[in-house]
Structure formats: structure tokens, C-alpha cells
């Protein structure tokens, strides 16, 4: 959870933020900045309030994010991704108001300025919502994830090639001494499981943008406990459908070594039921996105598969699996595409996906 951090501990010059933001604002007026900012895992975030009442979030990467080149790249990619989402009509991400992609500015650090989404984070609630409210929230979350896949999916991808390239890049880094936290054998072990993790049916499925970190602290809700938006897109990217269409982090196992609680399983059931409701209610044809997500989340080993795919891009998750020898007792890998509940809906999703994939291959 984000915590306030005193301004004097920063490496950049926060006192220069107002003057620089004024160059992006239509009025040309300078905003006021809170006396403290919030520090997440990758960025420091300031709230800038303009005289007309509008507010912006100023995201500045932490020095630990890497070299100057990698920090500039990170800001550029986030600004481009959010601009693309706005262009595609996605409604739940913050709009880009301006950005600076170099260290050569008044603030002395690259940054991106975004609209401030009003509300509070779901994590700020003192008590977890009732079943009735959770049903509504999961319904809205299903709508958001379906919309994200629907408006960002491409024509078709190559999941194996994508994943193998990530592993080969890690092997190269290990051999060059650039990554000392894992061994070459760890990479080989990871690579040996790839064929069992990837669904054959999804090999040529479209890629889509995935937020990567939809958890309570990144879900903004309004006073009536409706989702107002999703924040912190710093780790988002275009991923294979099997990862993009999996459960959001909010509904992934909180512990790798403990089975899911009855309440957690019920929340997942609420989410999956809401997926199918999207296909019935939406005026747009979202059946493709719904079918992919329905099929992926129905797999009895969806958790191991998702954790594995996450380990390709997340060093923390990779360390978790390396420590456990690439095995999870509570969430084993089944090694096939069997689903936990082969309902008529899942069978229908299978048929739809098979037809789409055959068309892509042609």
C-alpha cells in the first residue's frame, strides 16, 4: 500500500513541478502540490490541484527503477500505452495530460502527468465489502477486463516464440553476469515447463494489453462503491492471451502454499458468472474476449499456469517458483487443458476459440 514520503528525501526537484505542469494545462496556471507524495513499488506520485479544480497525478519513477535509459523508456512506454488506450476508447484508465521523457527538465527527472481519478482505493476500506457489493464490484471488474481485451487484441500471436524469447534473454543475462539472482539451470528448468503451461489451443490466439497488477490498491472506487478507474499501469504491456485473460491479481491466490478459502472461491465464481453476463448485456460483440477469459479461468490449474507466465516478466514471482523447485503443492500443474467444471458455457467457449484459431491459421 502506498505510504506518504517526505519531499526532502527525493532526488528530483518537486518544487519545480508546478511551473512545468503549467505548460501542459490549457489555462497556463500553476497548480499547488501536496506537501507529501505517495511511494509505490515503481513510482512516486504527486497530486497537483489547479485553480479550476482539476487535479492531475504526476508519476515520477524511483531511482531504483534502473539506468537513466531504462527509466526514460519506462516513462515513454507508460505514456504511449495510456494514450493508446484512450484512442481505443477504453474508459477506465487515466488520460495522459503531458510527459517529459528526459532528465533534462526543470524537475530533473522524467515523468508523466495523468488525470487524477477521484475516489478512494478499494484497499482503503476498513471492512471488506458485503457479498452484494462484491458481486457488483466483480461484475464491473469483469466488464473492465473484457473491454480491455476487446479493444486491444490483435489479429493473432505466437505465444511459444514470445515466451521462449523472454527465457533466452534471461539466460543471456545470467551468462553475462547481469543477473546473479538465478542460475542458468533455473532458466533451463523454467524453459522445460513451457510446453506444459501453454494451452495448445491458445498458441495462435491474439495478444492483448494486460494491466498486470489489478489489486485493491489500484482499483479506485467512488462514494457508492462503484469502480471509477484503474491506476498504476507501470507494468502493463501486450501479453499472450493466456496471461491477459487470466484472473486479475485481486483473484489470484494470496499465498502460494495455502489452499483457497471458501470465500475466495465464491468470489471467483462471482467473477466468472459476471463474464458470461457481459456477453448477454453488451451491445458490442465482446464474445471473443468473454470466450477466451471463460476458457482460461476454468482450467483447474489456471493458478500455476498464471504464476508461471508471470514469472517470465516478474522477478519476484520467478524467485518464488525457483525457491519451490517450480512446483506448487496447493496449485499443481495438470499438464493438459482439462477444466475444473466442463459446463456447457465452457464447452461453447472451446468451440468458439477453436473456430477463431483455425481462421487465424488460414
GROMACS .gro file of C-alpha atoms in nm:
model
  362
    1UNK     CA    1   0.000   0.000   0.000
    2UNK     CA    2   0.127   0.347  -0.080
    3UNK     CA    3   0.270   0.545   0.211
    4UNK     CA    4   0.341   0.918   0.243
    5UNK     CA    5   0.706   1.012   0.194
    6UNK     CA    6   0.863   1.346   0.293
    7UNK     CA    7   0.959   1.562  -0.003
    8UNK     CA    8   1.310   1.631   0.127
    9UNK     CA    9   1.408   1.267   0.067
   10UNK     CA   10   1.367   1.291  -0.311
   11UNK     CA   11   1.640   1.302  -0.573
   12UNK     CA   12   1.446   1.530  -0.808
   13UNK     CA   13   1.316   1.886  -0.760
   14UNK     CA   14   0.946   1.873  -0.668
   15UNK     CA   15   0.930   2.249  -0.618
   16UNK     CA   16   0.968   2.286  -0.996
   17UNK     CA   17   0.671   2.063  -1.080
   18UNK     CA   18   0.402   2.339  -1.079
   19UNK     CA   19   0.580   2.560  -1.333
   20UNK     CA   20   0.641   2.268  -1.567
   21UNK     CA   21   0.282   2.141  -1.541
   22UNK     CA   22   0.151   2.488  -1.625
   23UNK     CA   23   0.297   2.445  -1.975
   24UNK     CA   24   0.066   2.144  -2.029
   25UNK     CA   25  -0.254   2.291  -1.879
   26UNK     CA   26  -0.489   2.485  -2.111
   27UNK     CA   27  -0.517   2.774  -1.862
   28UNK     CA   28  -0.142   2.812  -1.820
   29UNK     CA   29  -0.193   2.842  -1.444
   30UNK     CA   30   0.033   2.667  -1.196
   31UNK     CA   31  -0.114   2.401  -0.966
   32UNK     CA   32  -0.048   2.351  -0.598
   33UNK     CA   33   0.129   2.034  -0.487
   34UNK     CA   34   0.060   1.843  -0.167
   35UNK     CA   35   0.336   1.862   0.093
   36UNK     CA   36   0.390   1.487   0.066
   37UNK     CA   37   0.368   1.235  -0.210
   38UNK     CA   38   0.295   0.865  -0.225
   39UNK     CA   39   0.552   0.600  -0.300
   40UNK     CA   40   0.460   0.276  -0.471
   41UNK     CA   41   0.680  -0.008  -0.593
   42UNK     CA   42   0.795   0.176  -0.905
   43UNK     CA   43   0.698   0.544  -0.884
   44UNK     CA   44   0.642   0.845  -0.662
   45UNK     CA   45   0.307   1.009  -0.721
   46UNK     CA   46   0.216   1.372  -0.653
   47UNK     CA   47  -0.129   1.524  -0.668
   48UNK     CA   48  -0.137   1.859  -0.848
   49UNK     CA   49  -0.453   2.071  -0.800
   50UNK     CA   50  -0.519   2.355  -1.047
   51UNK     CA   51  -0.717   2.675  -0.976
   52UNK     CA   52  -1.009   2.547  -1.188
   53UNK     CA   53  -1.047   2.247  -0.955
   54UNK     CA   54  -0.899   1.985  -1.188
   55UNK     CA   55  -0.637   1.750  -1.048
   56UNK     CA   56  -0.351   1.562  -1.208
   57UNK     CA   57  -0.134   1.276  -1.089
   58UNK     CA   58   0.237   1.324  -1.154
   59UNK     CA   59   0.419   0.991  -1.171
   60UNK     CA   60   0.797   1.003  -1.129
   61UNK     CA   61   0.996   0.676  -1.140
   62UNK     CA   62   1.205   0.578  -0.840
   63UNK     CA   63   1.584   0.587  -0.879
   64UNK     CA   64   1.583   0.210  -0.821
   65UNK     CA   65   1.394   0.163  -1.147
   66UNK     CA   66   1.724   0.125  -1.333
   67UNK     CA   67   1.959   0.324  -1.553
   68UNK     CA   68   1.867   0.662  -1.694
   69UNK     CA   69   1.797   0.498  -2.027
   70UNK     CA   70   1.565   0.237  -1.876
   71UNK     CA   71   1.382   0.500  -1.668
   72UNK     CA   72   1.319   0.715  -1.975
   73UNK     CA   73   1.199   0.408  -2.163
   74UNK     CA   74   0.962   0.316  -1.880
   75UNK     CA   75   0.800   0.660  -1.877
   76UNK     CA   76   0.773   0.666  -2.256
   77UNK     CA   77   0.610   0.323  -2.270
   78UNK     CA   78   0.357   0.407  -1.998
   79UNK     CA   79   0.260   0.736  -2.167
   80UNK     CA   80   0.227   0.565  -2.505
   81UNK     CA   81   0.023   0.277  -2.365
   82UNK     CA   82  -0.223   0.505  -2.183
   83UNK     CA   83  -0.257   0.726  -2.490
   84UNK     CA   84  -0.330   0.415  -2.697
   85UNK     CA   85  -0.597   0.302  -2.451
   86UNK     CA   86  -0.767   0.641  -2.477
   87UNK     CA   87  -0.751   0.620  -2.855
   88UNK     CA   88  -0.913   0.276  -2.847
   89UNK     CA   89  -1.198   0.402  -2.631
   90UNK     CA   90  -1.103   0.227  -2.306
   91UNK     CA   91  -1.276   0.422  -2.029
   92UNK     CA   92  -1.114   0.308  -1.704
   93UNK     CA   93  -0.753   0.423  -1.740
   94UNK     CA   94  -0.630   0.777  -1.661
   95UNK     CA   95  -0.585   1.016  -1.952
   96UNK     CA   96  -0.237   1.147  -2.032
   97UNK     CA   97  -0.206   1.522  -1.981
   98UNK     CA   98   0.162   1.559  -2.059
   99UNK     CA   99   0.500   1.394  -2.019
  100UNK     CA  100   0.872   1.462  -2.023
  101UNK     CA  101   1.091   1.175  -2.136
  102UNK     CA  102   1.436   1.306  -2.039
  103UNK     CA  103   1.625   1.412  -1.729
  104UNK     CA  104   1.686   1.749  -1.889
  105UNK     CA  105   1.394   1.945  -1.749
  106UNK     CA  106   1.318   2.172  -1.455
  107UNK     CA  107   1.218   1.880  -1.234
  108UNK     CA  108   1.538   1.693  -1.319
  109UNK     CA  109   1.359   1.363  -1.377
  110UNK     CA  110   1.135   1.205  -1.643
  111UNK     CA  111   0.765   1.200  -1.555
  112UNK     CA  112   0.415   1.153  -1.689
  113UNK     CA  113   0.118   1.369  -1.583
  114UNK     CA  114  -0.221   1.195  -1.579
  115UNK     CA  115  -0.573   1.295  -1.490
  116UNK     CA  116  -0.649   1.227  -1.124
  117UNK     CA  117  -0.925   0.967  -1.084
  118UNK     CA  118  -1.142   1.085  -0.796
  119UNK     CA  119  -1.229   0.837  -0.523
  120UNK     CA  120  -1.054   0.604  -0.282
  121UNK     CA  121  -0.872   0.280  -0.340
  122UNK     CA  122  -1.057  -0.043  -0.268
  123UNK     CA  123  -0.773  -0.124  -0.026
  124UNK     CA  124  -0.860   0.181   0.187
  125UNK     CA  125  -1.191   0.031   0.300
  126UNK     CA  126  -1.180  -0.059   0.668
  127UNK     CA  127  -1.402  -0.361   0.607
  128UNK     CA  128  -1.418  -0.584   0.302
  129UNK     CA  129  -1.749  -0.524   0.119
  130UNK     CA  130  -2.057  -0.740   0.168
  131UNK     CA  131  -2.142  -1.020  -0.073
  132UNK     CA  132  -2.394  -0.796  -0.253
  133UNK     CA  133  -2.135  -0.521  -0.304
  134UNK     CA  134  -1.863  -0.768  -0.403
  135UNK     CA  135  -2.093  -0.912  -0.666
  136UNK     CA  136  -2.133  -0.564  -0.816
  137UNK     CA  137  -1.760  -0.488  -0.796
  138UNK     CA  138  -1.661  -0.817  -0.959
  139UNK     CA  139  -1.921  -0.758  -1.226
  140UNK     CA  140  -1.768  -0.420  -1.304
  141UNK     CA  141  -1.418  -0.569  -1.294
  142UNK     CA  142  -1.523  -0.836  -1.543
  143UNK     CA  143  -1.662  -0.561  -1.767
  144UNK     CA  144  -1.333  -0.372  -1.746
  145UNK     CA  145  -1.115  -0.673  -1.827
  146UNK     CA  146  -1.338  -0.783  -2.114
  147UNK     CA  147  -1.332  -0.430  -2.256
  148UNK     CA  148  -0.952  -0.415  -2.225
  149UNK     CA  149  -0.907  -0.737  -2.421
  150UNK     CA  150  -1.179  -0.649  -2.670
  151UNK     CA  151  -1.033  -0.312  -2.766
  152UNK     CA  152  -0.662  -0.407  -2.764
  153UNK     CA  153  -0.649  -0.760  -2.905
  154UNK     CA  154  -0.453  -0.807  -3.226
  155UNK     CA  155  -0.506  -1.049  -3.512
  156UNK     CA  156  -0.305  -1.338  -3.373
  157UNK     CA  157   0.021  -1.411  -3.196
  158UNK     CA  158   0.283  -1.677  -3.131
  159UNK     CA  159   0.284  -1.746  -2.759
  160UNK     CA  160   0.567  -2.001  -2.763
  161UNK     CA  161   0.805  -1.774  -2.951
  162UNK     CA  162   0.723  -1.482  -2.722
  163UNK     CA  163   0.786  -1.684  -2.405
  164UNK     CA  164   1.098  -1.857  -2.535
  165UNK     CA  165   1.249  -1.522  -2.628
  166UNK     CA  166   1.199  -1.394  -2.272
  167UNK     CA  167   1.368  -1.704  -2.128
  168UNK     CA  168   1.656  -1.687  -2.375
  169UNK     CA  169   1.710  -1.322  -2.284
  170UNK     CA  170   1.733  -1.422  -1.917
  171UNK     CA  171   1.986  -1.695  -1.998
  172UNK     CA  172   2.199  -1.440  -2.181
  173UNK     CA  173   2.183  -1.202  -1.883
  174UNK     CA  174   2.283  -1.480  -1.643
  175UNK     CA  175   2.579  -1.583  -1.861
  176UNK     CA  176   2.699  -1.223  -1.881
  177UNK     CA  177   2.676  -1.179  -1.506
  178UNK     CA  178   2.397  -0.924  -1.538
  179UNK     CA  179   2.153  -1.130  -1.329
  180UNK     CA  180   2.303  -1.301  -1.025
  181UNK     CA  181   1.976  -1.386  -0.850
  182UNK     CA  182   1.915  -1.701  -1.055
  183UNK     CA  183   2.128  -1.970  -1.215
  184UNK     CA  184   2.140  -2.092  -1.571
  185UNK     CA  185   1.983  -2.416  -1.452
  186UNK     CA  186   1.688  -2.221  -1.311
  187UNK     CA  187   1.626  -2.086  -1.660
  188UNK     CA  188   1.653  -2.434  -1.810
  189UNK     CA  189   1.400  -2.564  -1.556
  190UNK     CA  190   1.167  -2.281  -1.644
  191UNK     CA  191   1.202  -2.349  -2.014
  192UNK     CA  192   1.136  -2.722  -1.972
  193UNK     CA  193   0.785  -2.649  -1.837
  194UNK     CA  194   0.680  -2.411  -2.111
  195UNK     CA  195   0.522  -2.679  -2.332
  196UNK     CA  196   0.304  -2.799  -2.044
  197UNK     CA  197   0.198  -2.450  -1.938
  198UNK     CA  198   0.087  -2.307  -2.272
  199UNK     CA  199  -0.253  -2.422  -2.392
  200UNK     CA  200  -0.214  -2.566  -2.745
  201UNK     CA  201  -0.549  -2.414  -2.837
  202UNK     CA  202  -0.421  -2.067  -2.742
  203UNK     CA  203  -0.088  -2.089  -2.924
  204UNK     CA  204  -0.203  -1.864  -3.208
  205UNK     CA  205  -0.456  -1.664  -3.006
  206UNK     CA  206  -0.443  -1.284  -3.014
  207UNK     CA  207  -0.225  -1.089  -2.775
  208UNK     CA  208  -0.390  -0.815  -2.569
  209UNK     CA  209  -0.287  -0.547  -2.322
  210UNK     CA  210  -0.281  -0.669  -1.964
  211UNK     CA  211  -0.260  -0.434  -1.664
  212UNK     CA  212  -0.052  -0.686  -1.470
  213UNK     CA  213  -0.135  -0.562  -1.122
  214UNK     CA  214  -0.511  -0.521  -1.069
  215UNK     CA  215  -0.525  -0.537  -0.691
  216UNK     CA  216  -0.731  -0.344  -0.431
  217UNK     CA  217  -0.482  -0.056  -0.404
  218UNK     CA  218  -0.502   0.002  -0.781
  219UNK     CA  219  -0.882  -0.007  -0.802
  220UNK     CA  220  -1.040   0.334  -0.740
  221UNK     CA  221  -1.399   0.334  -0.617
  222UNK     CA  222  -1.647   0.619  -0.575
  223UNK     CA  223  -1.865   0.700  -0.276
  224UNK     CA  224  -2.122   0.440  -0.386
  225UNK     CA  225  -1.853   0.168  -0.411
  226UNK     CA  226  -1.857   0.157  -0.790
  227UNK     CA  227  -1.528   0.126  -0.977
  228UNK     CA  228  -1.425   0.468  -1.106
  229UNK     CA  229  -1.098   0.361  -1.267
  230UNK     CA  230  -0.782   0.151  -1.257
  231UNK     CA  231  -0.450   0.320  -1.176
  232UNK     CA  232  -0.078   0.231  -1.188
  233UNK     CA  233  -0.026   0.098  -1.541
  234UNK     CA  234   0.353   0.095  -1.499
  235UNK     CA  235   0.391  -0.281  -1.557
  236UNK     CA  236   0.119  -0.313  -1.821
  237UNK     CA  237   0.202  -0.449  -2.163
  238UNK     CA  238   0.083  -0.657  -2.455
  239UNK     CA  239   0.084  -1.022  -2.343
  240UNK     CA  240  -0.025  -1.363  -2.476
  241UNK     CA  241  -0.398  -1.419  -2.431
  242UNK     CA  242  -0.341  -1.696  -2.179
  243UNK     CA  243  -0.194  -1.439  -1.940
  244UNK     CA  244  -0.406  -1.138  -2.043
  245UNK     CA  245  -0.725  -1.339  -1.995
  246UNK     CA  246  -0.641  -1.497  -1.659
  247UNK     CA  247  -0.778  -1.391  -1.321
  248UNK     CA  248  -0.671  -1.040  -1.213
  249UNK     CA  249  -0.428  -1.026  -0.922
  250UNK     CA  250  -0.717  -0.948  -0.690
  251UNK     CA  251  -0.847  -1.301  -0.754
  252UNK     CA  252  -0.518  -1.488  -0.765
  253UNK     CA  253  -0.411  -1.696  -0.462
  254UNK     CA  254  -0.279  -1.462  -0.193
  255UNK     CA  255  -0.050  -1.737  -0.064
  256UNK     CA  256   0.139  -1.990  -0.276
  257UNK     CA  257   0.148  -2.251  -0.001
  258UNK     CA  258  -0.210  -2.237   0.125
  259UNK     CA  259  -0.530  -2.360  -0.044
  260UNK     CA  260  -0.801  -2.114  -0.143
  261UNK     CA  261  -1.063  -2.034   0.117
  262UNK     CA  262  -1.432  -2.096   0.058
  263UNK     CA  263  -1.493  -1.720   0.045
  264UNK     CA  264  -1.217  -1.673  -0.212
  265UNK     CA  265  -1.360  -1.947  -0.433
  266UNK     CA  266  -1.702  -1.785  -0.409
  267UNK     CA  267  -1.558  -1.451  -0.520
  268UNK     CA  268  -1.401  -1.622  -0.820
  269UNK     CA  269  -1.735  -1.779  -0.904
  270UNK     CA  270  -1.895  -1.434  -0.891
  271UNK     CA  271  -1.634  -1.304  -1.133
  272UNK     CA  272  -1.675  -1.592  -1.376
  273UNK     CA  273  -2.053  -1.560  -1.370
  274UNK     CA  274  -2.013  -1.189  -1.445
  275UNK     CA  275  -1.801  -1.274  -1.751
  276UNK     CA  276  -2.087  -1.457  -1.913
  277UNK     CA  277  -2.323  -1.173  -1.824
  278UNK     CA  278  -2.103  -0.942  -2.029
  279UNK     CA  279  -2.178  -1.135  -2.346
  280UNK     CA  280  -2.552  -1.115  -2.275
  281UNK     CA  281  -2.562  -0.746  -2.183
  282UNK     CA  282  -2.307  -0.569  -2.405
  283UNK     CA  283  -2.421  -0.400  -2.723
  284UNK     CA  284  -2.074  -0.459  -2.867
  285UNK     CA  285  -1.964  -0.802  -2.979
  286UNK     CA  286  -1.739  -0.900  -2.692
  287UNK     CA  287  -1.800  -1.274  -2.730
  288UNK     CA  288  -1.439  -1.337  -2.832
  289UNK     CA  289  -1.293  -1.176  -2.518
  290UNK     CA  290  -1.552  -1.346  -2.296
  291UNK     CA  291  -1.486  -1.687  -2.451
  292UNK     CA  292  -1.110  -1.659  -2.402
  293UNK     CA  293  -1.142  -1.550  -2.039
  294UNK     CA  294  -1.409  -1.809  -1.965
  295UNK     CA  295  -1.193  -2.087  -2.106
  296UNK     CA  296  -0.870  -1.972  -1.939
  297UNK     CA  297  -1.014  -1.918  -1.590
  298UNK     CA  298  -1.198  -2.253  -1.599
  299UNK     CA  299  -0.873  -2.454  -1.621
  300UNK     CA  300  -0.819  -2.649  -1.299
  301UNK     CA  301  -0.452  -2.548  -1.298
  302UNK     CA  302  -0.508  -2.186  -1.401
  303UNK     CA  303  -0.313  -2.065  -1.096
  304UNK     CA  304   0.010  -2.248  -1.172
  305UNK     CA  305  -0.010  -2.152  -1.537
  306UNK     CA  306  -0.067  -1.786  -1.447
  307UNK     CA  307   0.213  -1.782  -1.188
  308UNK     CA  308   0.448  -1.939  -1.441
  309UNK     CA  309   0.367  -1.685  -1.712
  310UNK     CA  310   0.403  -1.407  -1.457
  311UNK     CA  311   0.749  -1.539  -1.367
  312UNK     CA  312   0.862  -1.460  -1.722
  313UNK     CA  313   0.823  -1.086  -1.657
  314UNK     CA  314   0.827  -1.056  -1.277
  315UNK     CA  315   1.147  -1.132  -1.090
  316UNK     CA  316   0.966  -1.166  -0.757
  317UNK     CA  317   0.733  -1.434  -0.888
  318UNK     CA  318   1.024  -1.607  -1.059
  319UNK     CA  319   1.209  -1.621  -0.726
  320UNK     CA  320   0.900  -1.770  -0.560
  321UNK     CA  321   0.886  -2.055  -0.810
  322UNK     CA  322   1.262  -2.115  -0.815
  323UNK     CA  323   1.256  -2.145  -0.437
  324UNK     CA  324   0.985  -2.410  -0.463
  325UNK     CA  325   1.152  -2.604  -0.743
  326UNK     CA  326   0.890  -2.492  -0.996
  327UNK     CA  327   0.625  -2.690  -0.810
  328UNK     CA  328   0.329  -2.569  -0.603
  329UNK     CA  329   0.168  -2.836  -0.384
  330UNK     CA  330  -0.155  -2.640  -0.346
  331UNK     CA  331  -0.172  -2.540  -0.712
  332UNK     CA  332  -0.022  -2.824  -0.920
  333UNK     CA  333   0.022  -2.821  -1.294
  334UNK     CA  334  -0.221  -3.064  -1.454
  335UNK     CA  335  -0.030  -3.073  -1.781
  336UNK     CA  336  -0.338  -3.071  -2.002
  337UNK     CA  337  -0.625  -2.839  -2.087
  338UNK     CA  338  -0.885  -3.009  -1.869
  339UNK     CA  339  -1.116  -2.771  -1.687
  340UNK     CA  340  -1.246  -2.794  -1.335
  341UNK     CA  341  -1.610  -2.761  -1.443
  342UNK     CA  342  -1.672  -2.859  -1.807
  343UNK     CA  343  -2.001  -2.671  -1.825
  344UNK     CA  344  -2.199  -2.604  -2.139
  345UNK     CA  345  -2.066  -2.247  -2.134
  346UNK     CA  346  -1.702  -2.359  -2.124
  347UNK     CA  347  -1.765  -2.613  -2.400
  348UNK     CA  348  -1.919  -2.336  -2.606
  349UNK     CA  349  -1.612  -2.117  -2.542
  350UNK     CA  350  -1.387  -2.403  -2.655
  351UNK     CA  351  -1.578  -2.432  -2.982
  352UNK     CA  352  -1.563  -2.057  -3.046
  353UNK     CA  353  -1.189  -2.040  -2.978
  354UNK     CA  354  -1.123  -2.343  -3.200
  355UNK     CA  355  -1.303  -2.177  -3.488
  356UNK     CA  356  -1.123  -1.843  -3.440
  357UNK     CA  357  -0.783  -2.012  -3.423
  358UNK     CA  358  -0.849  -2.213  -3.738
  359UNK     CA  359  -0.938  -1.891  -3.916
  360UNK     CA  360  -0.619  -1.723  -3.789
  361UNK     CA  361  -0.402  -2.010  -3.910
  362UNK     CA  362  -0.561  -1.990  -4.256
   0.00000   0.00000   0.00000
